[in-house]
PDB file of C-alpha atoms in Angstrom:
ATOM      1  CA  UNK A   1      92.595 135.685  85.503  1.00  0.00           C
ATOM      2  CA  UNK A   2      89.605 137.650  83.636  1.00  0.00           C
ATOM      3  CA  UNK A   3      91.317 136.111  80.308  1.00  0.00           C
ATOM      4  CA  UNK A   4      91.089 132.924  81.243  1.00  0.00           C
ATOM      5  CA  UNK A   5      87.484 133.135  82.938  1.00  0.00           C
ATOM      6  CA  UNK A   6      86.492 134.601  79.388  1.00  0.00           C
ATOM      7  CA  UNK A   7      88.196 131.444  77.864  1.00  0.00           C
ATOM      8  CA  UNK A   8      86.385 128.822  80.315  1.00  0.00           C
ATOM      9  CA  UNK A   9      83.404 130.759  79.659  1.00  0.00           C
ATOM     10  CA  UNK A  10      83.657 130.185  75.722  1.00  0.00           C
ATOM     11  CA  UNK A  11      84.531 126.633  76.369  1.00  0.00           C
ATOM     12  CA  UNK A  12      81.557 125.882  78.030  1.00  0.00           C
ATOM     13  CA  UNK A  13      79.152 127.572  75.581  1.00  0.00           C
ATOM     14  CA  UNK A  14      81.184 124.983  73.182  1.00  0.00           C
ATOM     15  CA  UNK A  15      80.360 122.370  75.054  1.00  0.00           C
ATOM     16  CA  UNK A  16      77.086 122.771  75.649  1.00  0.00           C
ATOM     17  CA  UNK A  17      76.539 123.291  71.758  1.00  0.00           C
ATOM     18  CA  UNK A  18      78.168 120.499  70.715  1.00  0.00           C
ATOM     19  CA  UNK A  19      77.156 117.802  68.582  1.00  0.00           C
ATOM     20  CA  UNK A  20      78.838 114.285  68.051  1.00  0.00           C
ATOM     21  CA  UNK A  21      82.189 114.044  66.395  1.00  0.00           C
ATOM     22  CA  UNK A  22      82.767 112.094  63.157  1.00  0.00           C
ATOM     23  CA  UNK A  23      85.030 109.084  64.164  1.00  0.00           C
ATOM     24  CA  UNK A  24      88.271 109.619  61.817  1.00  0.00           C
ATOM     25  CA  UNK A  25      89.331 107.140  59.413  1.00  0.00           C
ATOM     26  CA  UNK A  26      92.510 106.665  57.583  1.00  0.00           C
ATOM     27  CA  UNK A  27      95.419 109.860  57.985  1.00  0.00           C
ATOM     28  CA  UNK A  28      94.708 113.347  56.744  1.00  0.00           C
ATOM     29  CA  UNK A  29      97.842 114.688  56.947  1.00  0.00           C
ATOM     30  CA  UNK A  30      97.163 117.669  54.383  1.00  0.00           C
ATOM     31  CA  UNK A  31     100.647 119.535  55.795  1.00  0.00           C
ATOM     32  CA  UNK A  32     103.101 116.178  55.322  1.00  0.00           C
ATOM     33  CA  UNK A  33     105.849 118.208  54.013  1.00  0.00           C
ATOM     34  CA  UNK A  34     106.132 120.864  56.898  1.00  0.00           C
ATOM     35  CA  UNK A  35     105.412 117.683  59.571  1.00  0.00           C
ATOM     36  CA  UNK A  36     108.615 115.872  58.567  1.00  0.00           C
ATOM     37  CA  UNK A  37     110.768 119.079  58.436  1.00  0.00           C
ATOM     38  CA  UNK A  38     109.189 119.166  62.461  1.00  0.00           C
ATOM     39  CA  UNK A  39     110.166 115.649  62.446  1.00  0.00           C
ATOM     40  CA  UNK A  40     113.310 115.835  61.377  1.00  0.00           C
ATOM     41  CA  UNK A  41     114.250 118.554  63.836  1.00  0.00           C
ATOM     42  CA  UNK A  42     112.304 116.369  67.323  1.00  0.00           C
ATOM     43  CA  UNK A  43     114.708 113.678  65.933  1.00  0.00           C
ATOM     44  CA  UNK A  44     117.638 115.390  65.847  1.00  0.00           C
ATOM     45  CA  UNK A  45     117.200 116.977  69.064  1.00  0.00           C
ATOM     46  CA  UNK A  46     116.155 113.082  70.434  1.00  0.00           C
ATOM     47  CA  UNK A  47     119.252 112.238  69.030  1.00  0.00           C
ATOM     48  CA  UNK A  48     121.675 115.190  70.464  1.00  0.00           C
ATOM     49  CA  UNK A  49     119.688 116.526  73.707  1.00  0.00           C
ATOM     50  CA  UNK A  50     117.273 113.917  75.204  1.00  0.00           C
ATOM     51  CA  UNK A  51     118.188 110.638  74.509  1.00  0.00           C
ATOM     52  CA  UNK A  52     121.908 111.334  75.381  1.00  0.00           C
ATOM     53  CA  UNK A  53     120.172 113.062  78.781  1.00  0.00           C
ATOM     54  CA  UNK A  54     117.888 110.437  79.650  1.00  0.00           C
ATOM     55  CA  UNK A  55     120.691 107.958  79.273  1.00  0.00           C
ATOM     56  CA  UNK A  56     122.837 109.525  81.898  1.00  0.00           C
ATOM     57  CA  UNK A  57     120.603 111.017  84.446  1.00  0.00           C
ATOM     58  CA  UNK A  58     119.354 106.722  84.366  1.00  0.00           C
ATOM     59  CA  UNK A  59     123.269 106.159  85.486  1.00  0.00           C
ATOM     60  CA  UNK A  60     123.526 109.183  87.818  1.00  0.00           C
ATOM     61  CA  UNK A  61     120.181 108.895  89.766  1.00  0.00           C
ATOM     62  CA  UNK A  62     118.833 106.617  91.442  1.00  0.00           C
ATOM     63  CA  UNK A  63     116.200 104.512  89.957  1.00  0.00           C
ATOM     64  CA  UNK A  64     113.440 104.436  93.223  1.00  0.00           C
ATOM     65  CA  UNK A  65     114.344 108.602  93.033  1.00  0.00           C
ATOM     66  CA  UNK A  66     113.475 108.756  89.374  1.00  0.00           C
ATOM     67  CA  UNK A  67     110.505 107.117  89.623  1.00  0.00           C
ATOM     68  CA  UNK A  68     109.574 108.914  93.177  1.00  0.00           C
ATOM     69  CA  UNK A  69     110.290 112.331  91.145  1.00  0.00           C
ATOM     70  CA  UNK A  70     108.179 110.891  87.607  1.00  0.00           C
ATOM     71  CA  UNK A  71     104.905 109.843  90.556  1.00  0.00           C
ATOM     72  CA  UNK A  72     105.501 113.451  91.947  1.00  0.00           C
ATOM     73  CA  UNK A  73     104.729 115.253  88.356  1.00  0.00           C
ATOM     74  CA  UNK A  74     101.811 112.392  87.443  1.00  0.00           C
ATOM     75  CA  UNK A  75     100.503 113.152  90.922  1.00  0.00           C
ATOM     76  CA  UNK A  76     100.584 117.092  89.642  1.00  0.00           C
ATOM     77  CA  UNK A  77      98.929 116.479  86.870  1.00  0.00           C
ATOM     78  CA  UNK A  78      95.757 115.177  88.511  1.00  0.00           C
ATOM     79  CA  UNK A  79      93.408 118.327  89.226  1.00  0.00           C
ATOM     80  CA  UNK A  80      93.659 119.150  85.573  1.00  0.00           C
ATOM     81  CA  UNK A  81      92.966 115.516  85.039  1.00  0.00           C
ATOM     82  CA  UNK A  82      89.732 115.777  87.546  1.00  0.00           C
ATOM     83  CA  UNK A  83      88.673 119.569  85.395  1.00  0.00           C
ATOM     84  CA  UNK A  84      88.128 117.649  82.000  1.00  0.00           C
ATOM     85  CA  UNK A  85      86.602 114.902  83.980  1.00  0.00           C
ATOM     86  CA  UNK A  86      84.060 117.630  84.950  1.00  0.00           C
ATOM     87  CA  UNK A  87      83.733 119.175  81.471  1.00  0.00           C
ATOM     88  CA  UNK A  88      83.015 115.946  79.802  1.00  0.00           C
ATOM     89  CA  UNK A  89      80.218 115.336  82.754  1.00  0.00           C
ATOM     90  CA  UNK A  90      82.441 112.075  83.564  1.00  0.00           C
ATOM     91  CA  UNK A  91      81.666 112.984  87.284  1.00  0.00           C
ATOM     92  CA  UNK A  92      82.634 108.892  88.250  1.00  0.00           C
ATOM     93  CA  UNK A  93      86.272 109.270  86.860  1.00  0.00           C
ATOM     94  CA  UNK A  94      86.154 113.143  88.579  1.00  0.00           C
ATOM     95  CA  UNK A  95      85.918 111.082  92.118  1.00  0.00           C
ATOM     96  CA  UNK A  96      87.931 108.799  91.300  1.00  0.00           C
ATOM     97  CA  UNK A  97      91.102 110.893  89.987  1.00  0.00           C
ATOM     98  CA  UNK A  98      90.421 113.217  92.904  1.00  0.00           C
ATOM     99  CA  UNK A  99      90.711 110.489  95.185  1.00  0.00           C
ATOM    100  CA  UNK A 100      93.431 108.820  94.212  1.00  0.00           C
ATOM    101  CA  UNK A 101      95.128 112.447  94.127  1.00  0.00           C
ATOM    102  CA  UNK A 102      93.955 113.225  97.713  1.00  0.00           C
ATOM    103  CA  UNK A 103      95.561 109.450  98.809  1.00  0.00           C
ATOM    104  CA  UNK A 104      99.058 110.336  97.155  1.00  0.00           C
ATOM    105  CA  UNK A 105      99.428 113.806  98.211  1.00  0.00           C
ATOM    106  CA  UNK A 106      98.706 112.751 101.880  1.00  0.00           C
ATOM    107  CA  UNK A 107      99.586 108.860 102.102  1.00  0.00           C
ATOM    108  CA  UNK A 108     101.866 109.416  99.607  1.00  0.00           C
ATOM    109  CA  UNK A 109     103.626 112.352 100.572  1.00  0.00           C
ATOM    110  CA  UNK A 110     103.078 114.839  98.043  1.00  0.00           C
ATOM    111  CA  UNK A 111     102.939 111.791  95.585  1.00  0.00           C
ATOM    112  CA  UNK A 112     106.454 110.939  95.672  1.00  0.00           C
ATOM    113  CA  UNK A 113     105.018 106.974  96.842  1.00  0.00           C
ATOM    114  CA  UNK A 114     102.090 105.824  94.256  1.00  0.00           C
ATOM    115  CA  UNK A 115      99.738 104.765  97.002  1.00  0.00           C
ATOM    116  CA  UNK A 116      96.297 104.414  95.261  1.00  0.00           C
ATOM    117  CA  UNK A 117      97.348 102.248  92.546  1.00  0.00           C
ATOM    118  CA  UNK A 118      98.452  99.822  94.799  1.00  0.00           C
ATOM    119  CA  UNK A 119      95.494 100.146  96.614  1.00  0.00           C
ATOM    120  CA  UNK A 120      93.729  99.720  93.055  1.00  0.00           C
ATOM    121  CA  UNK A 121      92.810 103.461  92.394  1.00  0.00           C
ATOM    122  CA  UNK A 122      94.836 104.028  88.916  1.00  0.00           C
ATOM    123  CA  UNK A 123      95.169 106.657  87.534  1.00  0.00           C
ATOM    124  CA  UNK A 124      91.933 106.933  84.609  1.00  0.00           C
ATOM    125  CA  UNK A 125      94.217 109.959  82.113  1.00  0.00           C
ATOM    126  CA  UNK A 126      92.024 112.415  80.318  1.00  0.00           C
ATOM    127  CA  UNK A 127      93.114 115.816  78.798  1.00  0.00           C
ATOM    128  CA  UNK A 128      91.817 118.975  76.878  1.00  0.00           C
ATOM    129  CA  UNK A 129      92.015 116.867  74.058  1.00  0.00           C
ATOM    130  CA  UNK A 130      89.287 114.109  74.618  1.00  0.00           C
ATOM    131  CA  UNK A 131      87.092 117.017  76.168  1.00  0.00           C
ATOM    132  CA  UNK A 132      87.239 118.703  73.050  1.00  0.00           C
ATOM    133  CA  UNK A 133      86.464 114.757  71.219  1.00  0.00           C
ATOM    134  CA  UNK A 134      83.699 114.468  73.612  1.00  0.00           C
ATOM    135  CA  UNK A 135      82.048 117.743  72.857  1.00  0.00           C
ATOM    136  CA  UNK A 136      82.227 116.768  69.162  1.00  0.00           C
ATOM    137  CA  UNK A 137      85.449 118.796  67.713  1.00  0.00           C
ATOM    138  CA  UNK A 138      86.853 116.755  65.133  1.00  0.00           C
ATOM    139  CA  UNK A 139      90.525 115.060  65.159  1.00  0.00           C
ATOM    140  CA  UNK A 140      91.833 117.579  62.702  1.00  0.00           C
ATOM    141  CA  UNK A 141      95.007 116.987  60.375  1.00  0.00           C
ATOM    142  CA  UNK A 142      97.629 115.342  61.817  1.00  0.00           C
ATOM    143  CA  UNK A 143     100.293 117.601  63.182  1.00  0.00           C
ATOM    144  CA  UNK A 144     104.184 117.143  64.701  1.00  0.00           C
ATOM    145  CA  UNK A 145     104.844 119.543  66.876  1.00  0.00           C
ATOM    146  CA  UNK A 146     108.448 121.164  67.988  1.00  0.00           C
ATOM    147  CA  UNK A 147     109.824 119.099  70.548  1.00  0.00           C
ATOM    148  CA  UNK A 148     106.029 117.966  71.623  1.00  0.00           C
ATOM    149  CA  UNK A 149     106.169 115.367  68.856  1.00  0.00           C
ATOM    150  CA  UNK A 150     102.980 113.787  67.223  1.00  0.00           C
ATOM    151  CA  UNK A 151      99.595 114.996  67.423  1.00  0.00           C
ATOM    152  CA  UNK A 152      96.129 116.859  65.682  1.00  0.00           C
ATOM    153  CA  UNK A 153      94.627 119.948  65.181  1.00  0.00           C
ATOM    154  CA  UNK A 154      92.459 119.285  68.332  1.00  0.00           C
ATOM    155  CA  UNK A 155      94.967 117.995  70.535  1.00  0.00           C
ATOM    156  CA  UNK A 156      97.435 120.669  69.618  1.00  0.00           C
ATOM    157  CA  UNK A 157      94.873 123.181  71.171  1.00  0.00           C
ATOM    158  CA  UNK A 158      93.821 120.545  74.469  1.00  0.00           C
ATOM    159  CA  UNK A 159      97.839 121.065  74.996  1.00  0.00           C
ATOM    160  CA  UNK A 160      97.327 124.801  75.029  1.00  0.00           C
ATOM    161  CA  UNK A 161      94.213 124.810  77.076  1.00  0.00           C
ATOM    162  CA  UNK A 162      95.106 122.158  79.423  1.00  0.00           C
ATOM    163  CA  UNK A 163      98.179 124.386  80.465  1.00  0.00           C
ATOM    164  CA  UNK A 164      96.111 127.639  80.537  1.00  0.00           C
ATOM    165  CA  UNK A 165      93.504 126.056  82.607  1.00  0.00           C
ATOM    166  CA  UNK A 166      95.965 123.591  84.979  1.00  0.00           C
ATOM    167  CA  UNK A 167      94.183 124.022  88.657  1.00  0.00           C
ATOM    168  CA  UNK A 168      97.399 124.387  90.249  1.00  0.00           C
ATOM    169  CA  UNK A 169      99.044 127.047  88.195  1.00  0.00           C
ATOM    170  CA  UNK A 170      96.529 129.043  88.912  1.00  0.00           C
ATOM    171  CA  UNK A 171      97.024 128.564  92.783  1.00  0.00           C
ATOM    172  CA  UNK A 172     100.836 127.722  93.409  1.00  0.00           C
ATOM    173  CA  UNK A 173     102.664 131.452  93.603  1.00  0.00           C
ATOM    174  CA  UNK A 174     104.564 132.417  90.284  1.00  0.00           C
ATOM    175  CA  UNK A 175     108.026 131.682  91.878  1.00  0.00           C
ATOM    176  CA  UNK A 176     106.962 128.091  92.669  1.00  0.00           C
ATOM    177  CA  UNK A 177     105.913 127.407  89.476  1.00  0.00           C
ATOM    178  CA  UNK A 178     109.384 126.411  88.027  1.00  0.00           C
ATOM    179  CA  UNK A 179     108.737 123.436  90.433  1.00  0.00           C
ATOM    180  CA  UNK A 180     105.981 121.532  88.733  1.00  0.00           C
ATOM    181  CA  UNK A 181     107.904 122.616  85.396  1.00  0.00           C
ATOM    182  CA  UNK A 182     111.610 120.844  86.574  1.00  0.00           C
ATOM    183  CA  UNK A 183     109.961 117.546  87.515  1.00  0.00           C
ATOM    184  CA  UNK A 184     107.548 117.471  85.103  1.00  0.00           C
ATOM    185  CA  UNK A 185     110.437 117.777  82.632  1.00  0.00           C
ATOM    186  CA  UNK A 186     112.301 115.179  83.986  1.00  0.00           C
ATOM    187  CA  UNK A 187     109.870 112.929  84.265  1.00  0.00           C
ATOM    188  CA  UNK A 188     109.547 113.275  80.613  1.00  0.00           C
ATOM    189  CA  UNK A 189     113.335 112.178  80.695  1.00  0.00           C
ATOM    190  CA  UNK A 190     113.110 109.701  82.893  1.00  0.00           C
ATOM    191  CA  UNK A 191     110.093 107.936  80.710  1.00  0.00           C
ATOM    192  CA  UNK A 192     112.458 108.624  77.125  1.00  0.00           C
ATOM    193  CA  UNK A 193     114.491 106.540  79.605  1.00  0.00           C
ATOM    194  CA  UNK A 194     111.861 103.725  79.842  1.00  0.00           C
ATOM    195  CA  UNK A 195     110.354 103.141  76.682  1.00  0.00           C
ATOM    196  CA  UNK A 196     114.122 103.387  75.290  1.00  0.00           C
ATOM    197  CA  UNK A 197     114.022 100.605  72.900  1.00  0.00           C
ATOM    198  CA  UNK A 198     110.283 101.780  71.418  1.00  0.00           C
ATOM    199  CA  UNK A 199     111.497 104.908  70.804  1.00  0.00           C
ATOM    200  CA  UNK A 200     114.413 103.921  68.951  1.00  0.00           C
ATOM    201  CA  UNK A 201     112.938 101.481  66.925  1.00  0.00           C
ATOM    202  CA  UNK A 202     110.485 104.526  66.031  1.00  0.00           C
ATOM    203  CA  UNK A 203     112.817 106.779  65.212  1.00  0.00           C
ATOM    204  CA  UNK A 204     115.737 105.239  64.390  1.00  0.00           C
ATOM    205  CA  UNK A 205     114.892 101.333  63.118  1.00  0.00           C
ATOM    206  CA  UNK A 206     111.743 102.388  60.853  1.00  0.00           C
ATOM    207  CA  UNK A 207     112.182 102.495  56.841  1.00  0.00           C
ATOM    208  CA  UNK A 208     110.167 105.759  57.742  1.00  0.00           C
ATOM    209  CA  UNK A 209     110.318 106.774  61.282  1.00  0.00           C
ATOM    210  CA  UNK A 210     107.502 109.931  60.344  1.00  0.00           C
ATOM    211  CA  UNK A 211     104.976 107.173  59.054  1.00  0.00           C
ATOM    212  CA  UNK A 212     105.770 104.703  61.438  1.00  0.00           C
ATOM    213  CA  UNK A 213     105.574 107.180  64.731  1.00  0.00           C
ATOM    214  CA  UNK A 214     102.041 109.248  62.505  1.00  0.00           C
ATOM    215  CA  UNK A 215     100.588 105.595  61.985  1.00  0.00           C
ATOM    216  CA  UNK A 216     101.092 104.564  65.790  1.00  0.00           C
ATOM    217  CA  UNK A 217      99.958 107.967  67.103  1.00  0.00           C
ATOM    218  CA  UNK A 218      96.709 107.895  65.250  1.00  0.00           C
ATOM    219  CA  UNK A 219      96.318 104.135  66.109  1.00  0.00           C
ATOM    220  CA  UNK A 220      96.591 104.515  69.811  1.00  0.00           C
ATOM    221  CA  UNK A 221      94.856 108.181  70.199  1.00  0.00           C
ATOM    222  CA  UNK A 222      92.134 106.667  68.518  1.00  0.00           C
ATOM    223  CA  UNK A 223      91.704 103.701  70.425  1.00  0.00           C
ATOM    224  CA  UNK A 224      91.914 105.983  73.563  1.00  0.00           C
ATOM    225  CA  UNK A 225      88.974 107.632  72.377  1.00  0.00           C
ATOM    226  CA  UNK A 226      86.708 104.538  71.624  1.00  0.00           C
ATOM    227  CA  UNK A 227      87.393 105.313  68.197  1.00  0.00           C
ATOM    228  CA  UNK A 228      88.910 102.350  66.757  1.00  0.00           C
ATOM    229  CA  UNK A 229      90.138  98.849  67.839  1.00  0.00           C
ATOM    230  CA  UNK A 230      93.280  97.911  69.495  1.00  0.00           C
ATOM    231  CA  UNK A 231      95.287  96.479  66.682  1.00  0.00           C
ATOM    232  CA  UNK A 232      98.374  96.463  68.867  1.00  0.00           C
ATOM    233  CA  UNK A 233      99.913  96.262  72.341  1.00  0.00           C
ATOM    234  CA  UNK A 234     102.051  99.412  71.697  1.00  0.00           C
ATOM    235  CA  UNK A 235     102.120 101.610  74.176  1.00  0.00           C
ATOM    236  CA  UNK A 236     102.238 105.408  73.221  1.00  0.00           C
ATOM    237  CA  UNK A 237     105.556 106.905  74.342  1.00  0.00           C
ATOM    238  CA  UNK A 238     104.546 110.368  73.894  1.00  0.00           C
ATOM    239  CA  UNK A 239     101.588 110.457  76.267  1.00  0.00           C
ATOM    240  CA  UNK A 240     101.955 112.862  79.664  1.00  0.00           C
TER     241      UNK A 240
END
């Protein structure tokens, strides 16, 4: 606990010295050679592991269960959602994400039913990443992580923070942990599941599936940001 106090600590005196971030343009991808060797071994795993898993568990389970178990990890995922609210002093989506997370974990029971979207509460995502953006940390190279998939420099580290600093692992005991870890796994699955035919035609259809997943990552990340326009309707099948 002192660790990570000492970390939220430093991350606040980052914040609060922060200047504005250069908006990217074009890929800096200084590390291309080590990226597709990364890539090469996410695909073959895709190819092998996950999308051989996400195909079956979509025959074996039920699909109302899948998507009960895939609301259930979203629903999770909300107080560390609602703590980079906070640290990028976006106290309206704060409310909002801790609403709609109060709803589903009562109304919803435990989140399992997505009650506040129907009621027109969405969910508004956020991560370690954009608080870093907003504080003025710059995108960084472009970097393909193991098994993670695309990314940068600065989201590579919101990953790491976001799961240091996650609310509830810091209040659910140790030996209920492996709970949030199982369904947020197989929600992860049960998307691959979803966005099927994207990812394929990513991986598998491109002329370059390491370009072609890079130039869509950047696109979309960007446009999250308020970075650059929306020059597509592709929606990123890598996001949490």
């Amino acid at each position: 606990m002192k660790q990570v106090a000492k970390l939220f600590g430093g991350l606040v005196l980052m914040a609060l010295s922060a200047c504005s971030a250069p908006a990217p343009s074009g890929i800096d991808d200084p590390y291309e050679g080590f990226n597709r060797k990364v890539h090469g071994f996410n695909t073959a795993v895709d190819k092998n592991v996950i999308r051989p898993l996400a195909t079956g568990t979509s025959k074996v389970i039920p699909e109302p269960v899948s998507r009960g178990i895939t609301h259930f990890a979203d629903n999770i995922s909300l107080p560390g959602m609602v703590l980079n609210d906070v640290l990028q002093l976006n106290i309206g989506d704060a409310a909002h994400n801790t609403m709609r997370f109060l709803v589903n974990t009562t109304v919803g029971i435990g989140g399992i039913f997505d009650v506040a979207t129907k009621a027109g509460a969405p969910e508004r995502s956020t991560d370690f990443g954009e608080t870093l953006h907003v504080w003025g940390m710059a995108e960084g190279p472009y970097t393909e992580l193991p098994l993670l998939g695309p990314s940068t420099a600065r989201d590579a580290l919101g990953q790491v923070v976001d799961y240091a600093l996650d609310p509830l692992q810091l209040i659910v005991p140790s030996d209920k942990s492996w709970i949030a870890t199982a369904t947020k796994a197989y929600s992860k699955l049960d998307k691959r599941g979803r966005y099927s035919e994207t990812v394929d035609s990513i991986l598998y259809d491109s002329a370059d599936g390491y370009a072609q997943a890079r130039l869509l990552y950047l696109q979309n990340r960007r446009y999250e940001l308020g970075q650059a326009a929306a020059e597509s309707d592709f929606e990123d099948p890598y996001a949490e």
